[in-house]
Coordinates of C-alpha atoms and ligand atoms in Angstrom, one line a residue:
M557 CA -33.3 3.7 -2.1
K558 CA -34.2 4.1 -6.2
E559 CA -34.3 0.4 -8.8
I560 CA -30.4 0.0 -8.8
V561 CA -28.5 -3.1 -9.4
L562 CA -26.6 -4.7 -6.6
P563 CA -23.2 -5.4 -6.2
V564 CA -23.1 -9.3 -5.5
H565 CA -20.4 -8.8 -3.8
I566 CA -18.1 -5.8 -1.9
G567 CA -15.6 -5.0 0.0
F568 CA -14.2 -3.0 2.3
I569 CA -11.1 -1.1 2.9
M570 CA -11.6 0.5 6.3
D571 CA -9.1 3.3 6.6
G572 CA -9.6 6.4 8.9
N573 CA -9.6 5.3 12.0
G574 CA -6.8 6.6 13.4
R575 CA -7.2 9.8 11.8
W576 CA -11.0 9.6 12.9
A577 CA -10.0 9.6 16.7
Q578 CA -6.6 11.6 16.9
R579 CA -9.3 14.7 15.4
R580 CA -11.4 13.8 18.0
F581 CA -8.5 14.4 20.8
R582 CA -8.8 10.5 21.1
P583 CA -6.2 7.8 21.2
R584 CA -6.1 5.8 17.7
A585 CA -7.5 2.5 20.2
F586 CA -11.3 4.3 20.1
G587 CA -11.0 4.6 17.0
H588 CA -10.3 1.3 15.5
R589 CA -13.5 0.5 18.4
A590 CA -15.3 3.5 16.7
G591 CA -13.9 1.0 13.3
V592 CA -15.2 -2.4 14.6
Q593 CA -19.0 -0.8 15.7
N594 CA -18.8 0.9 12.4
M595 CA -18.2 -3.0 10.5
L596 CA -20.7 -4.0 12.7
K597 CA -23.5 -1.4 11.6
I598 CA -22.4 -1.6 8.0
C599 CA -22.1 -5.4 7.4
E600 CA -26.2 -5.6 8.6
H601 CA -27.2 -3.2 6.7
A602 CA -25.5 -4.8 3.2
F603 CA -26.4 -8.2 4.2
E604 CA -29.8 -6.2 4.6
L605 CA -30.3 -4.8 1.3
G606 CA -29.3 -8.0 -0.9
V607 CA -25.5 -8.5 -0.6
R608 CA -24.7 -12.3 -0.3
I609 CA -20.7 -11.4 -0.3
V610 CA -18.7 -8.6 2.4
T611 CA -15.0 -8.8 2.4
V612 CA -12.9 -6.8 5.0
Y613 CA -10.1 -5.3 5.2
A614 CA -8.9 -5.8 8.8
L615 CA -5.1 -5.9 9.6
S616 CA -3.7 -6.4 6.6
T617 CA 0.5 -8.1 6.9
E618 CA 2.3 -4.5 6.9
N619 CA -0.3 -3.7 9.6
L620 CA 1.9 -5.7 11.4
R621 CA 4.6 -2.9 10.9
R622 CA 3.1 -0.6 13.8
P623 CA 4.0 0.0 17.0
P624 CA 3.4 -2.7 19.1
E625 CA 1.3 -1.3 21.1
E626 CA -1.3 -0.6 18.4
V627 CA -0.7 -4.1 16.8
E628 CA -1.3 -4.9 20.8
E629 CA -4.4 -2.8 20.5
L630 CA -6.0 -4.6 17.7
F631 CA -5.1 -7.6 19.1
E632 CA -7.2 -6.8 22.6
L633 CA -10.4 -5.8 19.9
F634 CA -9.9 -9.1 17.7
R635 CA -10.0 -11.0 21.8
T636 CA -13.4 -9.2 22.5
Y637 CA -15.3 -9.7 19.7
F638 CA -14.5 -13.1 18.4
G639 CA -14.1 -14.4 21.7
K640 CA -16.4 -12.7 24.4
K641 CA -18.6 -10.0 22.7
R642 CA -19.2 -13.0 19.7
A643 CA -22.8 -13.1 20.0
R644 CA -22.6 -9.6 18.3
L645 CA -20.7 -11.1 14.8
L646 CA -22.9 -14.6 14.6
E647 CA -26.6 -12.0 15.1
L648 CA -25.2 -10.7 11.9
G649 CA -26.7 -14.3 10.7
V650 CA -24.3 -14.8 7.9
K651 CA -20.8 -17.6 7.7
F652 CA -17.8 -16.4 8.9
N653 CA -14.6 -17.3 7.1
V654 CA -11.1 -16.2 7.2
V655 CA -8.9 -15.0 4.2
G656 CA -5.4 -15.1 5.7
D657 CA -1.4 -16.0 7.7
V658 CA -4.0 -16.9 10.9
S659 CA -0.3 -17.9 12.2
P660 CA 1.3 -14.2 14.3
L661 CA -1.9 -14.4 15.9
P662 CA -2.5 -14.5 19.7
E663 CA -3.5 -18.1 20.0
D664 CA -6.6 -17.7 22.1
V665 CA -8.1 -15.5 18.6
Q666 CA -6.8 -18.1 16.5
Q667 CA -8.8 -20.4 18.2
S668 CA -11.7 -18.2 18.4
L669 CA -12.2 -17.7 14.6
V670 CA -11.9 -21.8 14.5
E671 CA -15.0 -21.9 16.7
L672 CA -16.2 -18.6 14.9
A673 CA -16.4 -20.5 11.5
E674 CA -17.6 -24.1 12.8
E675 CA -21.0 -21.5 15.6
S676 CA -21.8 -20.2 12.0
K677 CA -20.7 -22.5 8.8
D678 CA -24.7 -23.6 8.4
F679 CA -26.2 -19.8 8.1
Q680 CA -27.5 -18.5 5.0
K681 CA -28.2 -14.4 5.1
G682 CA -24.4 -14.5 3.3
L683 CA -20.7 -14.5 3.7
L684 CA -18.6 -12.4 5.6
N685 CA -15.0 -13.0 4.9
I686 CA -12.8 -11.1 6.7
C687 CA -8.7 -10.5 6.6
L688 CA -6.4 -11.3 9.0
N689 CA -2.5 -10.8 8.3
Y690 CA -3.7 -11.1 4.6
G691 CA -2.1 -9.7 2.1
A692 CA -2.6 -10.3 -1.3
R693 CA 1.0 -9.5 -3.0
Q694 CA 1.6 -13.0 -0.7
E695 CA -1.0 -14.1 -1.3
I696 CA -0.2 -14.6 -5.2
V697 CA 3.1 -15.8 -4.4
R698 CA 2.0 -18.9 -2.1
A699 CA -0.3 -19.5 -4.7
T700 CA 2.4 -19.7 -7.4
N701 CA 4.3 -22.0 -4.9
A702 CA 1.4 -24.8 -4.2
A703 CA 1.2 -24.7 -8.5
V704 CA 4.9 -25.2 -8.5
A705 CA 4.9 -27.7 -6.3
A706 CA 2.3 -29.4 -7.2
G707 CA 4.0 -29.3 -10.7
R708 CA 0.9 -28.2 -12.3
F709 CA 0.8 -25.7 -14.9
V710 CA -2.2 -23.5 -14.0
D711 CA -5.3 -20.9 -16.3
E712 CA -6.9 -18.2 -14.7
D713 CA -9.5 -20.0 -12.4
S714 CA -7.1 -22.7 -10.9
F715 CA -4.6 -20.2 -10.4
K716 CA -7.3 -18.4 -8.7
E717 CA -9.2 -21.1 -7.2
L718 CA -5.7 -22.1 -5.0
L719 CA -5.7 -18.0 -3.6
M720 CA -6.7 -17.6 -0.7
T721 CA -10.8 -17.2 -1.6
G722 CA -10.8 -19.9 -3.9
D723 CA -13.9 -20.9 -5.5
L724 CA -16.1 -17.2 -4.4
P725 CA -17.1 -14.8 -7.2
D726 CA -15.0 -12.3 -7.5
P727 CA -15.5 -8.2 -5.9
D728 CA -17.6 -6.1 -8.2
L729 CA -17.6 -3.3 -5.4
I730 CA -14.5 -2.1 -3.5
I731 CA -14.8 0.7 -1.3
R732 CA -12.3 2.0 0.4
T733 CA -12.8 5.1 3.3
G734 CA -10.2 7.5 4.2
G735 CA -9.7 9.6 1.3
E736 CA -6.8 7.8 -0.4
V737 CA -6.9 6.2 -3.9
R738 CA -4.7 3.0 -3.2
L739 CA -5.8 -0.8 -3.4
S740 CA -3.2 -1.2 -0.5
N741 CA -2.7 -5.1 -1.7
F742 CA -6.3 -5.3 -1.0
L743 CA -8.0 -8.8 -3.4
L744 CA -5.0 -7.7 -6.1
Y745 CA -5.3 -10.8 -9.0
Q746 CA -9.3 -10.5 -7.0
A747 CA -9.9 -6.8 -8.8
A748 CA -8.6 -7.5 -12.2
Y749 CA -12.5 -5.5 -12.8
T750 CA -14.3 -4.6 -10.3
E751 CA -15.4 -1.0 -9.2
L752 CA -13.3 0.4 -7.3
Y753 CA -15.2 3.5 -4.8
F754 CA -13.2 5.5 -2.9
T755 CA -14.5 8.6 -0.2
D756 CA -12.8 10.7 1.9
R757 CA -15.2 10.2 5.3
M758 CA -13.3 8.4 7.2
W759 CA -14.0 4.5 8.7
P760 CA -16.1 5.1 11.3
A761 CA -18.0 7.7 10.6
F762 CA -19.3 5.5 6.9
S763 CA -23.0 6.0 7.5
R764 CA -25.6 3.4 5.7
R765 CA -26.6 6.1 3.3
D766 CA -23.0 7.0 2.5
L767 CA -23.2 3.3 1.9
E768 CA -26.7 3.2 -0.7
K769 CA -24.6 5.7 -2.5
A770 CA -21.4 3.8 -3.2
I771 CA -24.0 1.4 -4.2
E772 CA -25.6 3.6 -6.1
N773 CA -22.9 5.3 -8.0
F774 CA -21.5 1.6 -8.8
S775 CA -25.4 0.9 -10.5
A776 CA -25.4 3.2 -12.6
R777 CA -21.6 2.0 -14.1
E778 CA -20.9 -0.3 -17.4
R779 CA -19.4 -2.9 -17.0
R780 CA -17.7 -4.0 -20.2
Y781 CA -15.0 -6.5 -18.5
G782 CA -12.5 -4.8 -21.4
N783 CA -15.5 -5.7 -24.7
V784 CA -17.0 -2.9 -26.3
R785 CA -21.3 -1.7 -25.0
G786 CA -23.7 -3.8 -26.3
S787 CA -21.7 -6.7 -27.2
K788 CA -22.6 -10.2 -26.4
A789 CA -19.1 -12.2 -26.8
Ligands
FPP1244 C1 -6.3 1.6 8.9 O1 -6.7 2.6 9.8 C2 -7.4 -0.2 10.0 C3 -6.8 -0.7 10.4 C4 -5.2 -0.6 10.0 C5 -8.0 -2.0 11.4 C6 -9.0 -2.1 10.9 C7 -10.0 -2.7 11.2 C8 -10.6 -2.6 12.6 C9 -12.2 -1.8 12.0 C10 -11.1 -3.5 13.5 C11 -12.1 -5.3 12.6 C12 -12.3 -5.3 14.5 C13 -12.5 -6.7 13.8 C14 -13.1 -7.2 15.5 C15 -13.0 -7.3 12.7 P1 -6.1 3.3 10.5 O2 -5.4 3.3 11.7 O3 -4.6 3.4 9.5 O4 -6.2 5.0 10.1 P2 -5.6 6.4 10.0 O5 -5.0 6.4 8.7 O6 -6.9 7.4 9.9 O7 -4.2 6.2 10.4

């Protein structure tokens, strides 16, 4: 890879698992299983390249409205990877953090998430945020209510602290696979100046080289944050 500016924080909207599977005449669950494998591969590569924070959208608040069989299959996948195959996640050498309201998840899954965070808390290679039952609008409403309940006025920075991502730096780059061009309620406040990258590649087929291309594309962009070129202000 040529000399590049690396994003510190990348978000992934891992879309296209179901379609990837259906095109292969396989059930959607097959796509979700391939999706987790690919998540491990792509996160590993991102951290190897030097990215410090990765945030994955593993389950949106709206995903819970899918047919119960599909929701159950996703829960089963969480049970497997946060539970008996947890070593596969821990091998990444990064700290895990859960973002979202996990209360509707099965209790054993919630428990294994607590263990995953505890077991990885001293890991140094980076931070992997897993968004589960996460929705940005819900997050913003919750933060607003927290400020109101505390009788506090907020500014941009103190409001950000009340969000579920707390004091984490905002994502520099969000990559969405699967061909749709929208954020689907992902990190709406945090993404105000995030560079967005959309690809038609379905998530299970998104490769290490695709990640590098997205980063190269990011690196070639000029981030002005509403300012003009060359200004130091
Ligand atoms: C969107 O694809 C993807 C999801 C709803 C789930 C993504 C979850 C994973 C990749 C698994 C995460 C697992 C762990 C253990 C963190 P889609 O089903 O909407 O695909 P489609 O748009 O083709 O139907």
